[in-house]
Tab-separated table of C-alpha atoms in Angstrom:
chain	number	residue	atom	x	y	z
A	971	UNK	CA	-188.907	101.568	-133.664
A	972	UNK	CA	-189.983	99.547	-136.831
A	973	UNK	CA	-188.649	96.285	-136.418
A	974	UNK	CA	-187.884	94.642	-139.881
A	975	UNK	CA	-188.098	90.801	-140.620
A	976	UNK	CA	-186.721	88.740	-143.550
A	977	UNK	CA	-187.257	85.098	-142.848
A	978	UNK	CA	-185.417	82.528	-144.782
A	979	UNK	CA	-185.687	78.467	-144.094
A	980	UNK	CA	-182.538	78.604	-142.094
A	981	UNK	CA	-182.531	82.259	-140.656
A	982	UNK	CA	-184.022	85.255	-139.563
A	983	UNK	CA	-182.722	88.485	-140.866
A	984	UNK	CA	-183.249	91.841	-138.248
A	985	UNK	CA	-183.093	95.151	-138.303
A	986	UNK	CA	-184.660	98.439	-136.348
A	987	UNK	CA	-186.069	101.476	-138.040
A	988	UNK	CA	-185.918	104.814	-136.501
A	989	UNK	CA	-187.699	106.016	-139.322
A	990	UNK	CA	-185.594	105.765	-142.149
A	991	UNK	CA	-182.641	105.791	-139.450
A	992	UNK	CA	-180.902	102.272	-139.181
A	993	UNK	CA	-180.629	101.757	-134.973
A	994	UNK	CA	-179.289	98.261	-135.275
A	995	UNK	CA	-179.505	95.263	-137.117
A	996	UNK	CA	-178.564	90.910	-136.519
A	997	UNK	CA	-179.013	87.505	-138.327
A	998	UNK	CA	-179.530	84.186	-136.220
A	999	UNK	CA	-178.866	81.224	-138.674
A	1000	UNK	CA	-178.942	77.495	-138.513
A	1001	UNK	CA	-182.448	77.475	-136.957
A	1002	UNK	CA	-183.480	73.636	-136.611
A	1003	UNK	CA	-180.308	72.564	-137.254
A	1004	UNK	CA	-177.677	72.956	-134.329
A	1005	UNK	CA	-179.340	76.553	-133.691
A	1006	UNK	CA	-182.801	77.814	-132.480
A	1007	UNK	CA	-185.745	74.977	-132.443
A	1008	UNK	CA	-187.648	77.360	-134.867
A	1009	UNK	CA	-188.207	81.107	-135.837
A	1010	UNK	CA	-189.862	81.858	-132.083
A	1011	UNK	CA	-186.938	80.905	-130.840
A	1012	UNK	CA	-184.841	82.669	-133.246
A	1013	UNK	CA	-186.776	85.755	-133.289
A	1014	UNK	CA	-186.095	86.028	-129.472
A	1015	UNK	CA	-182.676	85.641	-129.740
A	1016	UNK	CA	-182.205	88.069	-132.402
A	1017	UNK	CA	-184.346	90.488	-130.103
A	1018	UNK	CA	-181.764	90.071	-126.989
A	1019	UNK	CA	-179.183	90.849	-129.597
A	1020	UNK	CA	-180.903	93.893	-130.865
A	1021	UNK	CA	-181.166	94.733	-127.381
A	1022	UNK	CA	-184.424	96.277	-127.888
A	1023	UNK	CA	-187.281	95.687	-125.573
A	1024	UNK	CA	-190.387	94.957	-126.869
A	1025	UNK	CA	-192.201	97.916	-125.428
A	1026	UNK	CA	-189.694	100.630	-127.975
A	1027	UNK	CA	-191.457	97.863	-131.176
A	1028	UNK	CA	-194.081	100.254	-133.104
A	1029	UNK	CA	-194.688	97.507	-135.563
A	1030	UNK	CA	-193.138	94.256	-137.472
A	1031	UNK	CA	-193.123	94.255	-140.980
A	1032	UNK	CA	-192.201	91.135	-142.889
A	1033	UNK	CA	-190.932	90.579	-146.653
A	1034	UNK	CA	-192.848	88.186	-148.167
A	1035	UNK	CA	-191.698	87.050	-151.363
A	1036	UNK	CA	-195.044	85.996	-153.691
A	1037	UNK	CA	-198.065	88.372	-153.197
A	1038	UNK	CA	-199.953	86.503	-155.782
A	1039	UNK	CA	-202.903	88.557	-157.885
A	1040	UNK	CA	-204.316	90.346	-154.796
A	1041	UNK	CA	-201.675	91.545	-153.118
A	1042	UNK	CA	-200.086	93.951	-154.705
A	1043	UNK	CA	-198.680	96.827	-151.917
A	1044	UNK	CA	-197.646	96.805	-148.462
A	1045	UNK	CA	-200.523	96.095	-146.044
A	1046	UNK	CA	-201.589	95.331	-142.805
A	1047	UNK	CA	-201.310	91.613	-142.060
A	1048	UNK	CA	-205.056	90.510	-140.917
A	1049	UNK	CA	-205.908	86.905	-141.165
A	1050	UNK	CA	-207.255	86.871	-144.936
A	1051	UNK	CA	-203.608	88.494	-145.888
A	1052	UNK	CA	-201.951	85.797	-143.959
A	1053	UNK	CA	-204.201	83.302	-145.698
A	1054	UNK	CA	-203.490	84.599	-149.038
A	1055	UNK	CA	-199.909	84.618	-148.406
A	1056	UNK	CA	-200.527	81.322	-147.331
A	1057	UNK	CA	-202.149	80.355	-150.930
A	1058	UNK	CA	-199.161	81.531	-152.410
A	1059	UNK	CA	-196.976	79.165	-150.839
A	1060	UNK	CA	-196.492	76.801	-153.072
A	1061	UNK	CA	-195.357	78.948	-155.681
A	1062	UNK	CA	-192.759	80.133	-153.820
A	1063	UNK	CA	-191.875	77.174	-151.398
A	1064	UNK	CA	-188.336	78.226	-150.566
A	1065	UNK	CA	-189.358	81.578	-149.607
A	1066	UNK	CA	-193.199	82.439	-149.014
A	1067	UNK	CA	-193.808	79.371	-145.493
A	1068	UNK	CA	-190.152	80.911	-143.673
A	1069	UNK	CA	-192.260	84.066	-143.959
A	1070	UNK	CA	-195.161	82.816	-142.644
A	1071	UNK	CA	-193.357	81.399	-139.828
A	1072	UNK	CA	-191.597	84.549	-138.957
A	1073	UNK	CA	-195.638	86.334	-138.757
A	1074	UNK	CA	-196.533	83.523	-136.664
A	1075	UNK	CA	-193.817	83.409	-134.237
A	1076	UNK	CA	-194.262	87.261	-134.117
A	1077	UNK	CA	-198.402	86.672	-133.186
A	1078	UNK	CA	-197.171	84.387	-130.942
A	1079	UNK	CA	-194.335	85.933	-128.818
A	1080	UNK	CA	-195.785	89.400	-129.183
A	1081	UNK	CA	-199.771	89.615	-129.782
A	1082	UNK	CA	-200.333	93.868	-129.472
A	1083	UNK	CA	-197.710	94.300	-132.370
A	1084	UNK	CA	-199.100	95.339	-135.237
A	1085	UNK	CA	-197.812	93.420	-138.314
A	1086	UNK	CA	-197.238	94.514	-142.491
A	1087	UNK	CA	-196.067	92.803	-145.428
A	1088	UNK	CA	-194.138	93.993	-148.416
A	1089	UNK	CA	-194.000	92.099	-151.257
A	1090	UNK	CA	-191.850	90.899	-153.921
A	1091	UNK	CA	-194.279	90.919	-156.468
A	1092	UNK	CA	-195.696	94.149	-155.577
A	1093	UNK	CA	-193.410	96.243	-157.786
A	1094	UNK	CA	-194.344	94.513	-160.878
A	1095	UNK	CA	-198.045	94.394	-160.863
A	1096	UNK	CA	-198.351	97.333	-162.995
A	1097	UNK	CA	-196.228	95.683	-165.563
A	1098	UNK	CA	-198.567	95.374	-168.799
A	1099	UNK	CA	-200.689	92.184	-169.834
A	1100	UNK	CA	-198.772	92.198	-172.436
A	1101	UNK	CA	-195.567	91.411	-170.769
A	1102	UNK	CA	-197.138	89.182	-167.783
A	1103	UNK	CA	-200.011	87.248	-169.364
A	1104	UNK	CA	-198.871	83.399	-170.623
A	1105	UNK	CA	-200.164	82.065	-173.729
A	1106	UNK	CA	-202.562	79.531	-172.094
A	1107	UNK	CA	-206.617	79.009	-172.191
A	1108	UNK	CA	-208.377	81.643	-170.493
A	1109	UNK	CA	-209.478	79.243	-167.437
A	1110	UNK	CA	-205.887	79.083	-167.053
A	1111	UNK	CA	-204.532	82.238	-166.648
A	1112	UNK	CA	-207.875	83.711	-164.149
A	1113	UNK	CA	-206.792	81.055	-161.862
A	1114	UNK	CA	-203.027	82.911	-161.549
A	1115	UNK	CA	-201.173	81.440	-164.161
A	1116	UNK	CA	-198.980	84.440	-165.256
A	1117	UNK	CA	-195.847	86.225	-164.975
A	1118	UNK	CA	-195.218	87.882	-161.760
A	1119	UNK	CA	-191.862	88.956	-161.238
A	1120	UNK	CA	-189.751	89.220	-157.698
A	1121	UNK	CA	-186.740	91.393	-156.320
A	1122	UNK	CA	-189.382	93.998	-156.655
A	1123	UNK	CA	-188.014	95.527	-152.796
A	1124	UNK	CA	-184.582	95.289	-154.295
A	1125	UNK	CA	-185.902	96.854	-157.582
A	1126	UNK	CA	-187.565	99.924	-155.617
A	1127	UNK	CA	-184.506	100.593	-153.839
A	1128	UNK	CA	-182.494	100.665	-156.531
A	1129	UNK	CA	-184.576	103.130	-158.306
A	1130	UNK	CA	-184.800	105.362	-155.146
A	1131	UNK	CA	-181.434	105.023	-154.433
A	1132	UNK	CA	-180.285	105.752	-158.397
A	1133	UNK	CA	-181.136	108.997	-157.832
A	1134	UNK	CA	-179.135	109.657	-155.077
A	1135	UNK	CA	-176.265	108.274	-156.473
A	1136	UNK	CA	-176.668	110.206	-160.140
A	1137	UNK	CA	-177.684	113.406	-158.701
A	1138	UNK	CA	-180.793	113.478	-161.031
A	1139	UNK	CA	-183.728	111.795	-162.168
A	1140	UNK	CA	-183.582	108.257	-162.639
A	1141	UNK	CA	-182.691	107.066	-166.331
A	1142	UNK	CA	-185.720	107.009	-168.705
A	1143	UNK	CA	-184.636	103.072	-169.312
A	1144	UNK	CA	-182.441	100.965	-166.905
A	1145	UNK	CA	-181.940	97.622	-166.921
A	1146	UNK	CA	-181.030	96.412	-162.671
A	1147	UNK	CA	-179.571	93.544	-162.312
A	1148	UNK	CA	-180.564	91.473	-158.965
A	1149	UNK	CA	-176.987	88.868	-159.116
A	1150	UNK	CA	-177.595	86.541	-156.092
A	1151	UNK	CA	-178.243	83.031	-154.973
A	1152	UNK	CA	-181.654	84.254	-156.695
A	1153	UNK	CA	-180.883	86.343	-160.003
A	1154	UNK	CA	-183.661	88.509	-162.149
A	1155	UNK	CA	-183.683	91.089	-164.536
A	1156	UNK	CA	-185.567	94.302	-164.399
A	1157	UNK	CA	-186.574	96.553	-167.057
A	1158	UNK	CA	-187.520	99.902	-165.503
A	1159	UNK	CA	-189.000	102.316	-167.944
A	1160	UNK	CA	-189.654	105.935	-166.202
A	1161	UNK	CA	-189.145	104.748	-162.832
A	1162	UNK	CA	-191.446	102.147	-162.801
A	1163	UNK	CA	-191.216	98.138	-163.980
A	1164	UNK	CA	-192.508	97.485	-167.130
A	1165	UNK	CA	-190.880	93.820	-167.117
A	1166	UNK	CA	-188.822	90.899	-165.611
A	1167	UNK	CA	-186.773	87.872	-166.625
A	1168	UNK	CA	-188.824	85.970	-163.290
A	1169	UNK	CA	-192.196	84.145	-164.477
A	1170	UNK	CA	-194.889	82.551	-162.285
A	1171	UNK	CA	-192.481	81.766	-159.620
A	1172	UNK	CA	-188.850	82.470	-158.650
A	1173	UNK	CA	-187.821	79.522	-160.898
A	1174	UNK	CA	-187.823	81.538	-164.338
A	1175	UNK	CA	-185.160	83.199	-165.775
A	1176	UNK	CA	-181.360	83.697	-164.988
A	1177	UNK	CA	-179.384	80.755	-163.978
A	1178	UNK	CA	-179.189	80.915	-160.488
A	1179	UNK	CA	-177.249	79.677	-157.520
A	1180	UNK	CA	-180.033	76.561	-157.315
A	1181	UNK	CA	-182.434	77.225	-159.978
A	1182	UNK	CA	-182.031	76.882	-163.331
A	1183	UNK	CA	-183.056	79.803	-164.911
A	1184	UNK	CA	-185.352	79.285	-168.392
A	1185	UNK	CA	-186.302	75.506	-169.265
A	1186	UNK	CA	-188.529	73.874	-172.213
A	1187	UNK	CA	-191.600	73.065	-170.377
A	1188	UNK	CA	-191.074	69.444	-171.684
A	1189	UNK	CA	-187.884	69.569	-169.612
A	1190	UNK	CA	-189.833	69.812	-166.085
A	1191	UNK	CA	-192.699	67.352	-167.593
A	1192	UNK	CA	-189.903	64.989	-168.415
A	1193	UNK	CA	-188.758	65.079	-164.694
A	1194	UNK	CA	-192.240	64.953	-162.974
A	1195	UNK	CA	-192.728	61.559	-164.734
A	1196	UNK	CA	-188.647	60.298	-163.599
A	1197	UNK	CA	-189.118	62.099	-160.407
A	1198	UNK	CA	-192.472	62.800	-159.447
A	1199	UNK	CA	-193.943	66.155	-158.971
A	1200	UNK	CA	-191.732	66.770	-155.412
A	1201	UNK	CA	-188.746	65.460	-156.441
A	1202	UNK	CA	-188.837	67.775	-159.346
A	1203	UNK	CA	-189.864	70.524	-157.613
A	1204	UNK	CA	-186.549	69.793	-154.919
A	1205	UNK	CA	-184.061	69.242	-157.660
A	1206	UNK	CA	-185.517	72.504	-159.389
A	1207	UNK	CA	-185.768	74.934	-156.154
A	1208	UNK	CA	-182.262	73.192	-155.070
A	1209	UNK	CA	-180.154	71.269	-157.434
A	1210	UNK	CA	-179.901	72.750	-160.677
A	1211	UNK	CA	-178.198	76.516	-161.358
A	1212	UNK	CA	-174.738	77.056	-160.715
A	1213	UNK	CA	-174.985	73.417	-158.502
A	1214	UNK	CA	-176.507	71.609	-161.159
A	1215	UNK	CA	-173.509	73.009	-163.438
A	1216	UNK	CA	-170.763	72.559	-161.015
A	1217	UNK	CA	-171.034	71.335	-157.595
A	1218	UNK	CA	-171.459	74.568	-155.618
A	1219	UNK	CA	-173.640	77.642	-155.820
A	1220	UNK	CA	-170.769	79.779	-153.947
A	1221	UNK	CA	-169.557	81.967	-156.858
A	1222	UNK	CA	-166.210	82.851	-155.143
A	1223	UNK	CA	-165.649	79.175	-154.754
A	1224	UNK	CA	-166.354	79.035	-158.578
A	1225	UNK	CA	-164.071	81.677	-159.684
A	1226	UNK	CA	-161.249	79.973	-157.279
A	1227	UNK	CA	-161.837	76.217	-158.184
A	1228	UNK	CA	-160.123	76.448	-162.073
A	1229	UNK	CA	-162.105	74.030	-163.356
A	1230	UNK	CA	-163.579	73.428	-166.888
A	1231	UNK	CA	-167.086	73.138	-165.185
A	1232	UNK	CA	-166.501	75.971	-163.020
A	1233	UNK	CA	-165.358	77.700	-166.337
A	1234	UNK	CA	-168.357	76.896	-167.973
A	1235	UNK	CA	-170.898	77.696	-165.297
A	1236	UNK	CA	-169.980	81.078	-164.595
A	1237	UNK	CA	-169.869	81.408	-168.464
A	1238	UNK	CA	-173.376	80.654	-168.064
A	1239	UNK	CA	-174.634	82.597	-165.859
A	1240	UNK	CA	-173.042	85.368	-167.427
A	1241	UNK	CA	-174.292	85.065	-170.460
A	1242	UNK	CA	-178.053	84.255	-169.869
A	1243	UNK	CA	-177.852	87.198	-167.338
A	1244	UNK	CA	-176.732	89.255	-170.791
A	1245	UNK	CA	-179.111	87.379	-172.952
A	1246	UNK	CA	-181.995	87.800	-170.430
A	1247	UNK	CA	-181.228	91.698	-170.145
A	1248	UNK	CA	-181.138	92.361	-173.901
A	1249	UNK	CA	-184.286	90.868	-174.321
A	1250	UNK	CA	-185.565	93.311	-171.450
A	1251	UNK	CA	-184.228	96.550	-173.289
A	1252	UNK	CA	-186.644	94.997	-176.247
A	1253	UNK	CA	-189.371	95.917	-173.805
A	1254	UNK	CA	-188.309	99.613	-172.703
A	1255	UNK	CA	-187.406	100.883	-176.473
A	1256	UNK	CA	-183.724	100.955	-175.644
A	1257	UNK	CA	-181.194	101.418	-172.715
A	1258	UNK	CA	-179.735	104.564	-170.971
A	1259	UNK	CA	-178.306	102.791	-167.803
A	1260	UNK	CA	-177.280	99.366	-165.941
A	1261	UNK	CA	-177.452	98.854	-162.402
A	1262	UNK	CA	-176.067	96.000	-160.477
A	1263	UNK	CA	-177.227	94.572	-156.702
A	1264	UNK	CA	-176.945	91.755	-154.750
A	1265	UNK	CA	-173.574	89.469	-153.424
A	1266	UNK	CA	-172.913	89.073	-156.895
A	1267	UNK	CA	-173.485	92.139	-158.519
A	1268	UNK	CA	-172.354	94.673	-155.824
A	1269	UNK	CA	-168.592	92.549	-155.098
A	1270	UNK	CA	-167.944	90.259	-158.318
A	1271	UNK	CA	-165.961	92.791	-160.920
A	1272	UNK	CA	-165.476	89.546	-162.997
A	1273	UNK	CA	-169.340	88.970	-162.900
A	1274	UNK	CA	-170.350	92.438	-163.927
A	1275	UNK	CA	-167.314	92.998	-167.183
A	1276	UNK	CA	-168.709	89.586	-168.871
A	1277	UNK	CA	-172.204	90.223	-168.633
A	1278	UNK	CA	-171.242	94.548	-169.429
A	1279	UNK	CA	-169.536	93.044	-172.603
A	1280	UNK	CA	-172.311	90.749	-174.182
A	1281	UNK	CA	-174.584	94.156	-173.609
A	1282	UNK	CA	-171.318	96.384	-175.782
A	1283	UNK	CA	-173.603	96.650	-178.769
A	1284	UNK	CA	-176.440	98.462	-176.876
A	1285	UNK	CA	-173.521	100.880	-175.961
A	1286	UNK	CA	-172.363	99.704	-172.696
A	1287	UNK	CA	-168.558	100.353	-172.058
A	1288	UNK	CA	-167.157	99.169	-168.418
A	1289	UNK	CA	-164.142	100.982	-167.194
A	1290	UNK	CA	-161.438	98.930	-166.024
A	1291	UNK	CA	-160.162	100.066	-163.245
A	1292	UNK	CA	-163.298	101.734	-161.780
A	1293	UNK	CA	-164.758	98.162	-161.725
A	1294	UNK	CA	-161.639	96.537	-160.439
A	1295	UNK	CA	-162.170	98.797	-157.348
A	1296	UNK	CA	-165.609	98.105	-156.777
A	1297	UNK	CA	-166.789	102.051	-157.294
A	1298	UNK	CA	-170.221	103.017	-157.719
A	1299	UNK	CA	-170.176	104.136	-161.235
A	1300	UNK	CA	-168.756	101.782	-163.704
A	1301	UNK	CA	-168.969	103.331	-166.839
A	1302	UNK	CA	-166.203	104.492	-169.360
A	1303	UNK	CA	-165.934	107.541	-171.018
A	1304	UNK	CA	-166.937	106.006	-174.291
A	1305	UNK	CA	-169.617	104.907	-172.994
A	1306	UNK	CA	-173.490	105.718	-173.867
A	1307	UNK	CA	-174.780	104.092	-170.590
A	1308	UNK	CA	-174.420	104.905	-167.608
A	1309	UNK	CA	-172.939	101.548	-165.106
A	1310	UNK	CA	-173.679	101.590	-161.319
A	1311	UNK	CA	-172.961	99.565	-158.831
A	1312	UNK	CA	-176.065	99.804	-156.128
A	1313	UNK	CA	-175.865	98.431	-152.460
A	1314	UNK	CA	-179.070	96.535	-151.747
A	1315	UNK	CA	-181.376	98.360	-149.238
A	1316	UNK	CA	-184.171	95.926	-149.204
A	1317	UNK	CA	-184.519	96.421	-145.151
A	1318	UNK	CA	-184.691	100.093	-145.636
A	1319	UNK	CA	-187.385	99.936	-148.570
A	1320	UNK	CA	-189.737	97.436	-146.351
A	1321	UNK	CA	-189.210	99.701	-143.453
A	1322	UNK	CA	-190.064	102.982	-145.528
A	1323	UNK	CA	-192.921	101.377	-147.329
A	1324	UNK	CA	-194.510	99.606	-143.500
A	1325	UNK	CA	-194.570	103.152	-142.775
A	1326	UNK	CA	-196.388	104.647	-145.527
A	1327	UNK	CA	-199.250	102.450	-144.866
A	1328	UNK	CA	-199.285	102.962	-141.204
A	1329	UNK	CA	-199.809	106.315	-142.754
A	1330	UNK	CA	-202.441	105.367	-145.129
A	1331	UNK	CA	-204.435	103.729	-141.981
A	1332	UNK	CA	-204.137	106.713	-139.830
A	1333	UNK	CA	-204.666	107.317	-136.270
A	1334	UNK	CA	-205.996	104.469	-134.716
């Protein structure tokens, strides 16, 4: 068995890999606060619930969200990896440490397993300079400083799983939508990523369930000085987004709440999503297809006809009904794109990628 991790700061996502088989899978939330002490703990107790003794465990791997400039597949966690995963931390501080404590309470409760990371980023390092390099001084930008993108497991599902859904190759230019708590854009030309609406860090682009999406640079300089560099960086990782617009970053609590503000903020998110995603086709020539993922994009119909009509003079036509039910394609008859609706299989994608580089090591 594979055993798959995805740590967040609250909770441990788990699931076992008989290949590309599912056995089982858990979650164990509320760790440090009224659950486990930490992700040992946690990682134990989704174990027992697994019910899957250590001995069947071929290997761990672990999503980690920010790769940085040097690492850009799925590899082998060794103690430079974990140190550059370590490096990256800060640019991902919601997401890049509850990895790292899910690796370490993995070396520490079971030292023979073998342990790989698959990163976010790792999709979109191909993209071109042209689409990930900043306008900054050149000691700048060889430090990091540059566009990275994320949802890049999501992404590679989506594109693997496209063409199970359609039958055929995937679309010579789709657009994927990644609607979550975190929210991107994907423009995926041939197969491959060519660009994203994230930047340097998960901060950039979409409005999000905490994070505000796009902002004037002088808008986060004006809040260092108010706030200081942490305080900034909390209200931007945690207070801003749908929050920052109306009190809660539950969507469904949005759409029921009938107020102005709750109005407005889905209006928002809607609408930069669109924006965003237009601006994306720029960079692939055109659109044949839109894909949505994620608790937003795979179950909010309301979500998915707003941001389908901003995209109506690119062609995009949403039927009805079809996305009333929830099916998996979404498109009308007069429409020139093709619409799906794509569960997210990030577990599956880490799992399948793990083992292609156990493969790549070979027999030990």
């Amino acid at each position: 068995m594979l055993l798959v991790i995805n740590s967040g700061s609250s909770s441990v996502k788990l699931a076992a890999f008989d290949g590309t088989d599912l056995h089982a899978q858990t979650q164990v939330e509320a760790i440090g606060s009224g659950g486990p002490a930490d992700h040992a703990q946690a990682l134990a107790i989704g174990l027992d619930k697994l019910s899957l003794p250590l001995g069947q465990v071929r290997a761990a791997a672990h999503r980690v969200v920010h790769g940085g400039m040097r690492l850009t597949q799925t590899c082998r966690i060794t103690p430079e990896v974990e140190a550059e995963i370590e490096a990256c931390a800060g640019f991902a501080p919601l997401h890049n440490p509850p990895a790292l404590a899910g690796i370490r309470a993995v070396a520490k409760l079971w030292s023979a397993v073998p342990q790989y990371a698959a990163f976010d980023t790792a999709f979109h390092a191909a993209n071109p300079e042209v689409a990930t390099g900043y306008a900054l001084p050149m000691a700048e930008r060889v430090r990091g400083l540059r566009r990275y993108g994320f949802h890049g497991l999501s992404y590679a599902a989506i594109v693997r799983k496209v063409q199970l859904i359609s039958g055929k190759t995937v679309p010579k230019r789709m657009l994927s939508f990644h609607l979550g708590n975190g929210a991107s854009a994907c423009a995926i030309l041939n197969g491959r990523s060519v660009a994203s609406s994230m930047g340097f860090s998960p901060l950039d682009g979409l409005t999000m369930g905490t994070r505000p999406g796009g902002l004037d640079p002088a808008v986060v300089l004006d809040m260092a000085a108010r706030h200081g560099v942490d305080g900034a960086a909390r209200i931007l990782n945690r207070d801003c987004g749908l929050k920052g617009l109306a009190g809660t970053n539950d969507m469904r609590a949005l759409h029921a709440a009938g107020t102005p503000e709750a109005a407005f903020a889905i209006e928002h998110f809607c609408y930069w999503a669109a924006r965003h995603g237009a601006s994306l086709c720029a960079a692939m020539g055109g659109l044949d297809a839109i894909t949505f993922t994620g608790g937003i994009g795979e179950n909010d119909g309301i979500t998915r006809s707003k941001i389908v009509k901003h995209l109506a003079f690119l062609g995009a036509v949403i039927d009805a009904d079809a996305n009333a039910r929830g099916d998996h394609a979404l498109h009308a008859a007069t429409s020139s794109v093709a619409i799906w609706t794509v569960p997210a299989d990030e577990e599956r994608q880490i799992a399948m990628e793990a083992a292609a580089a156990m493969d790549r090591e070979g027999p030990k």
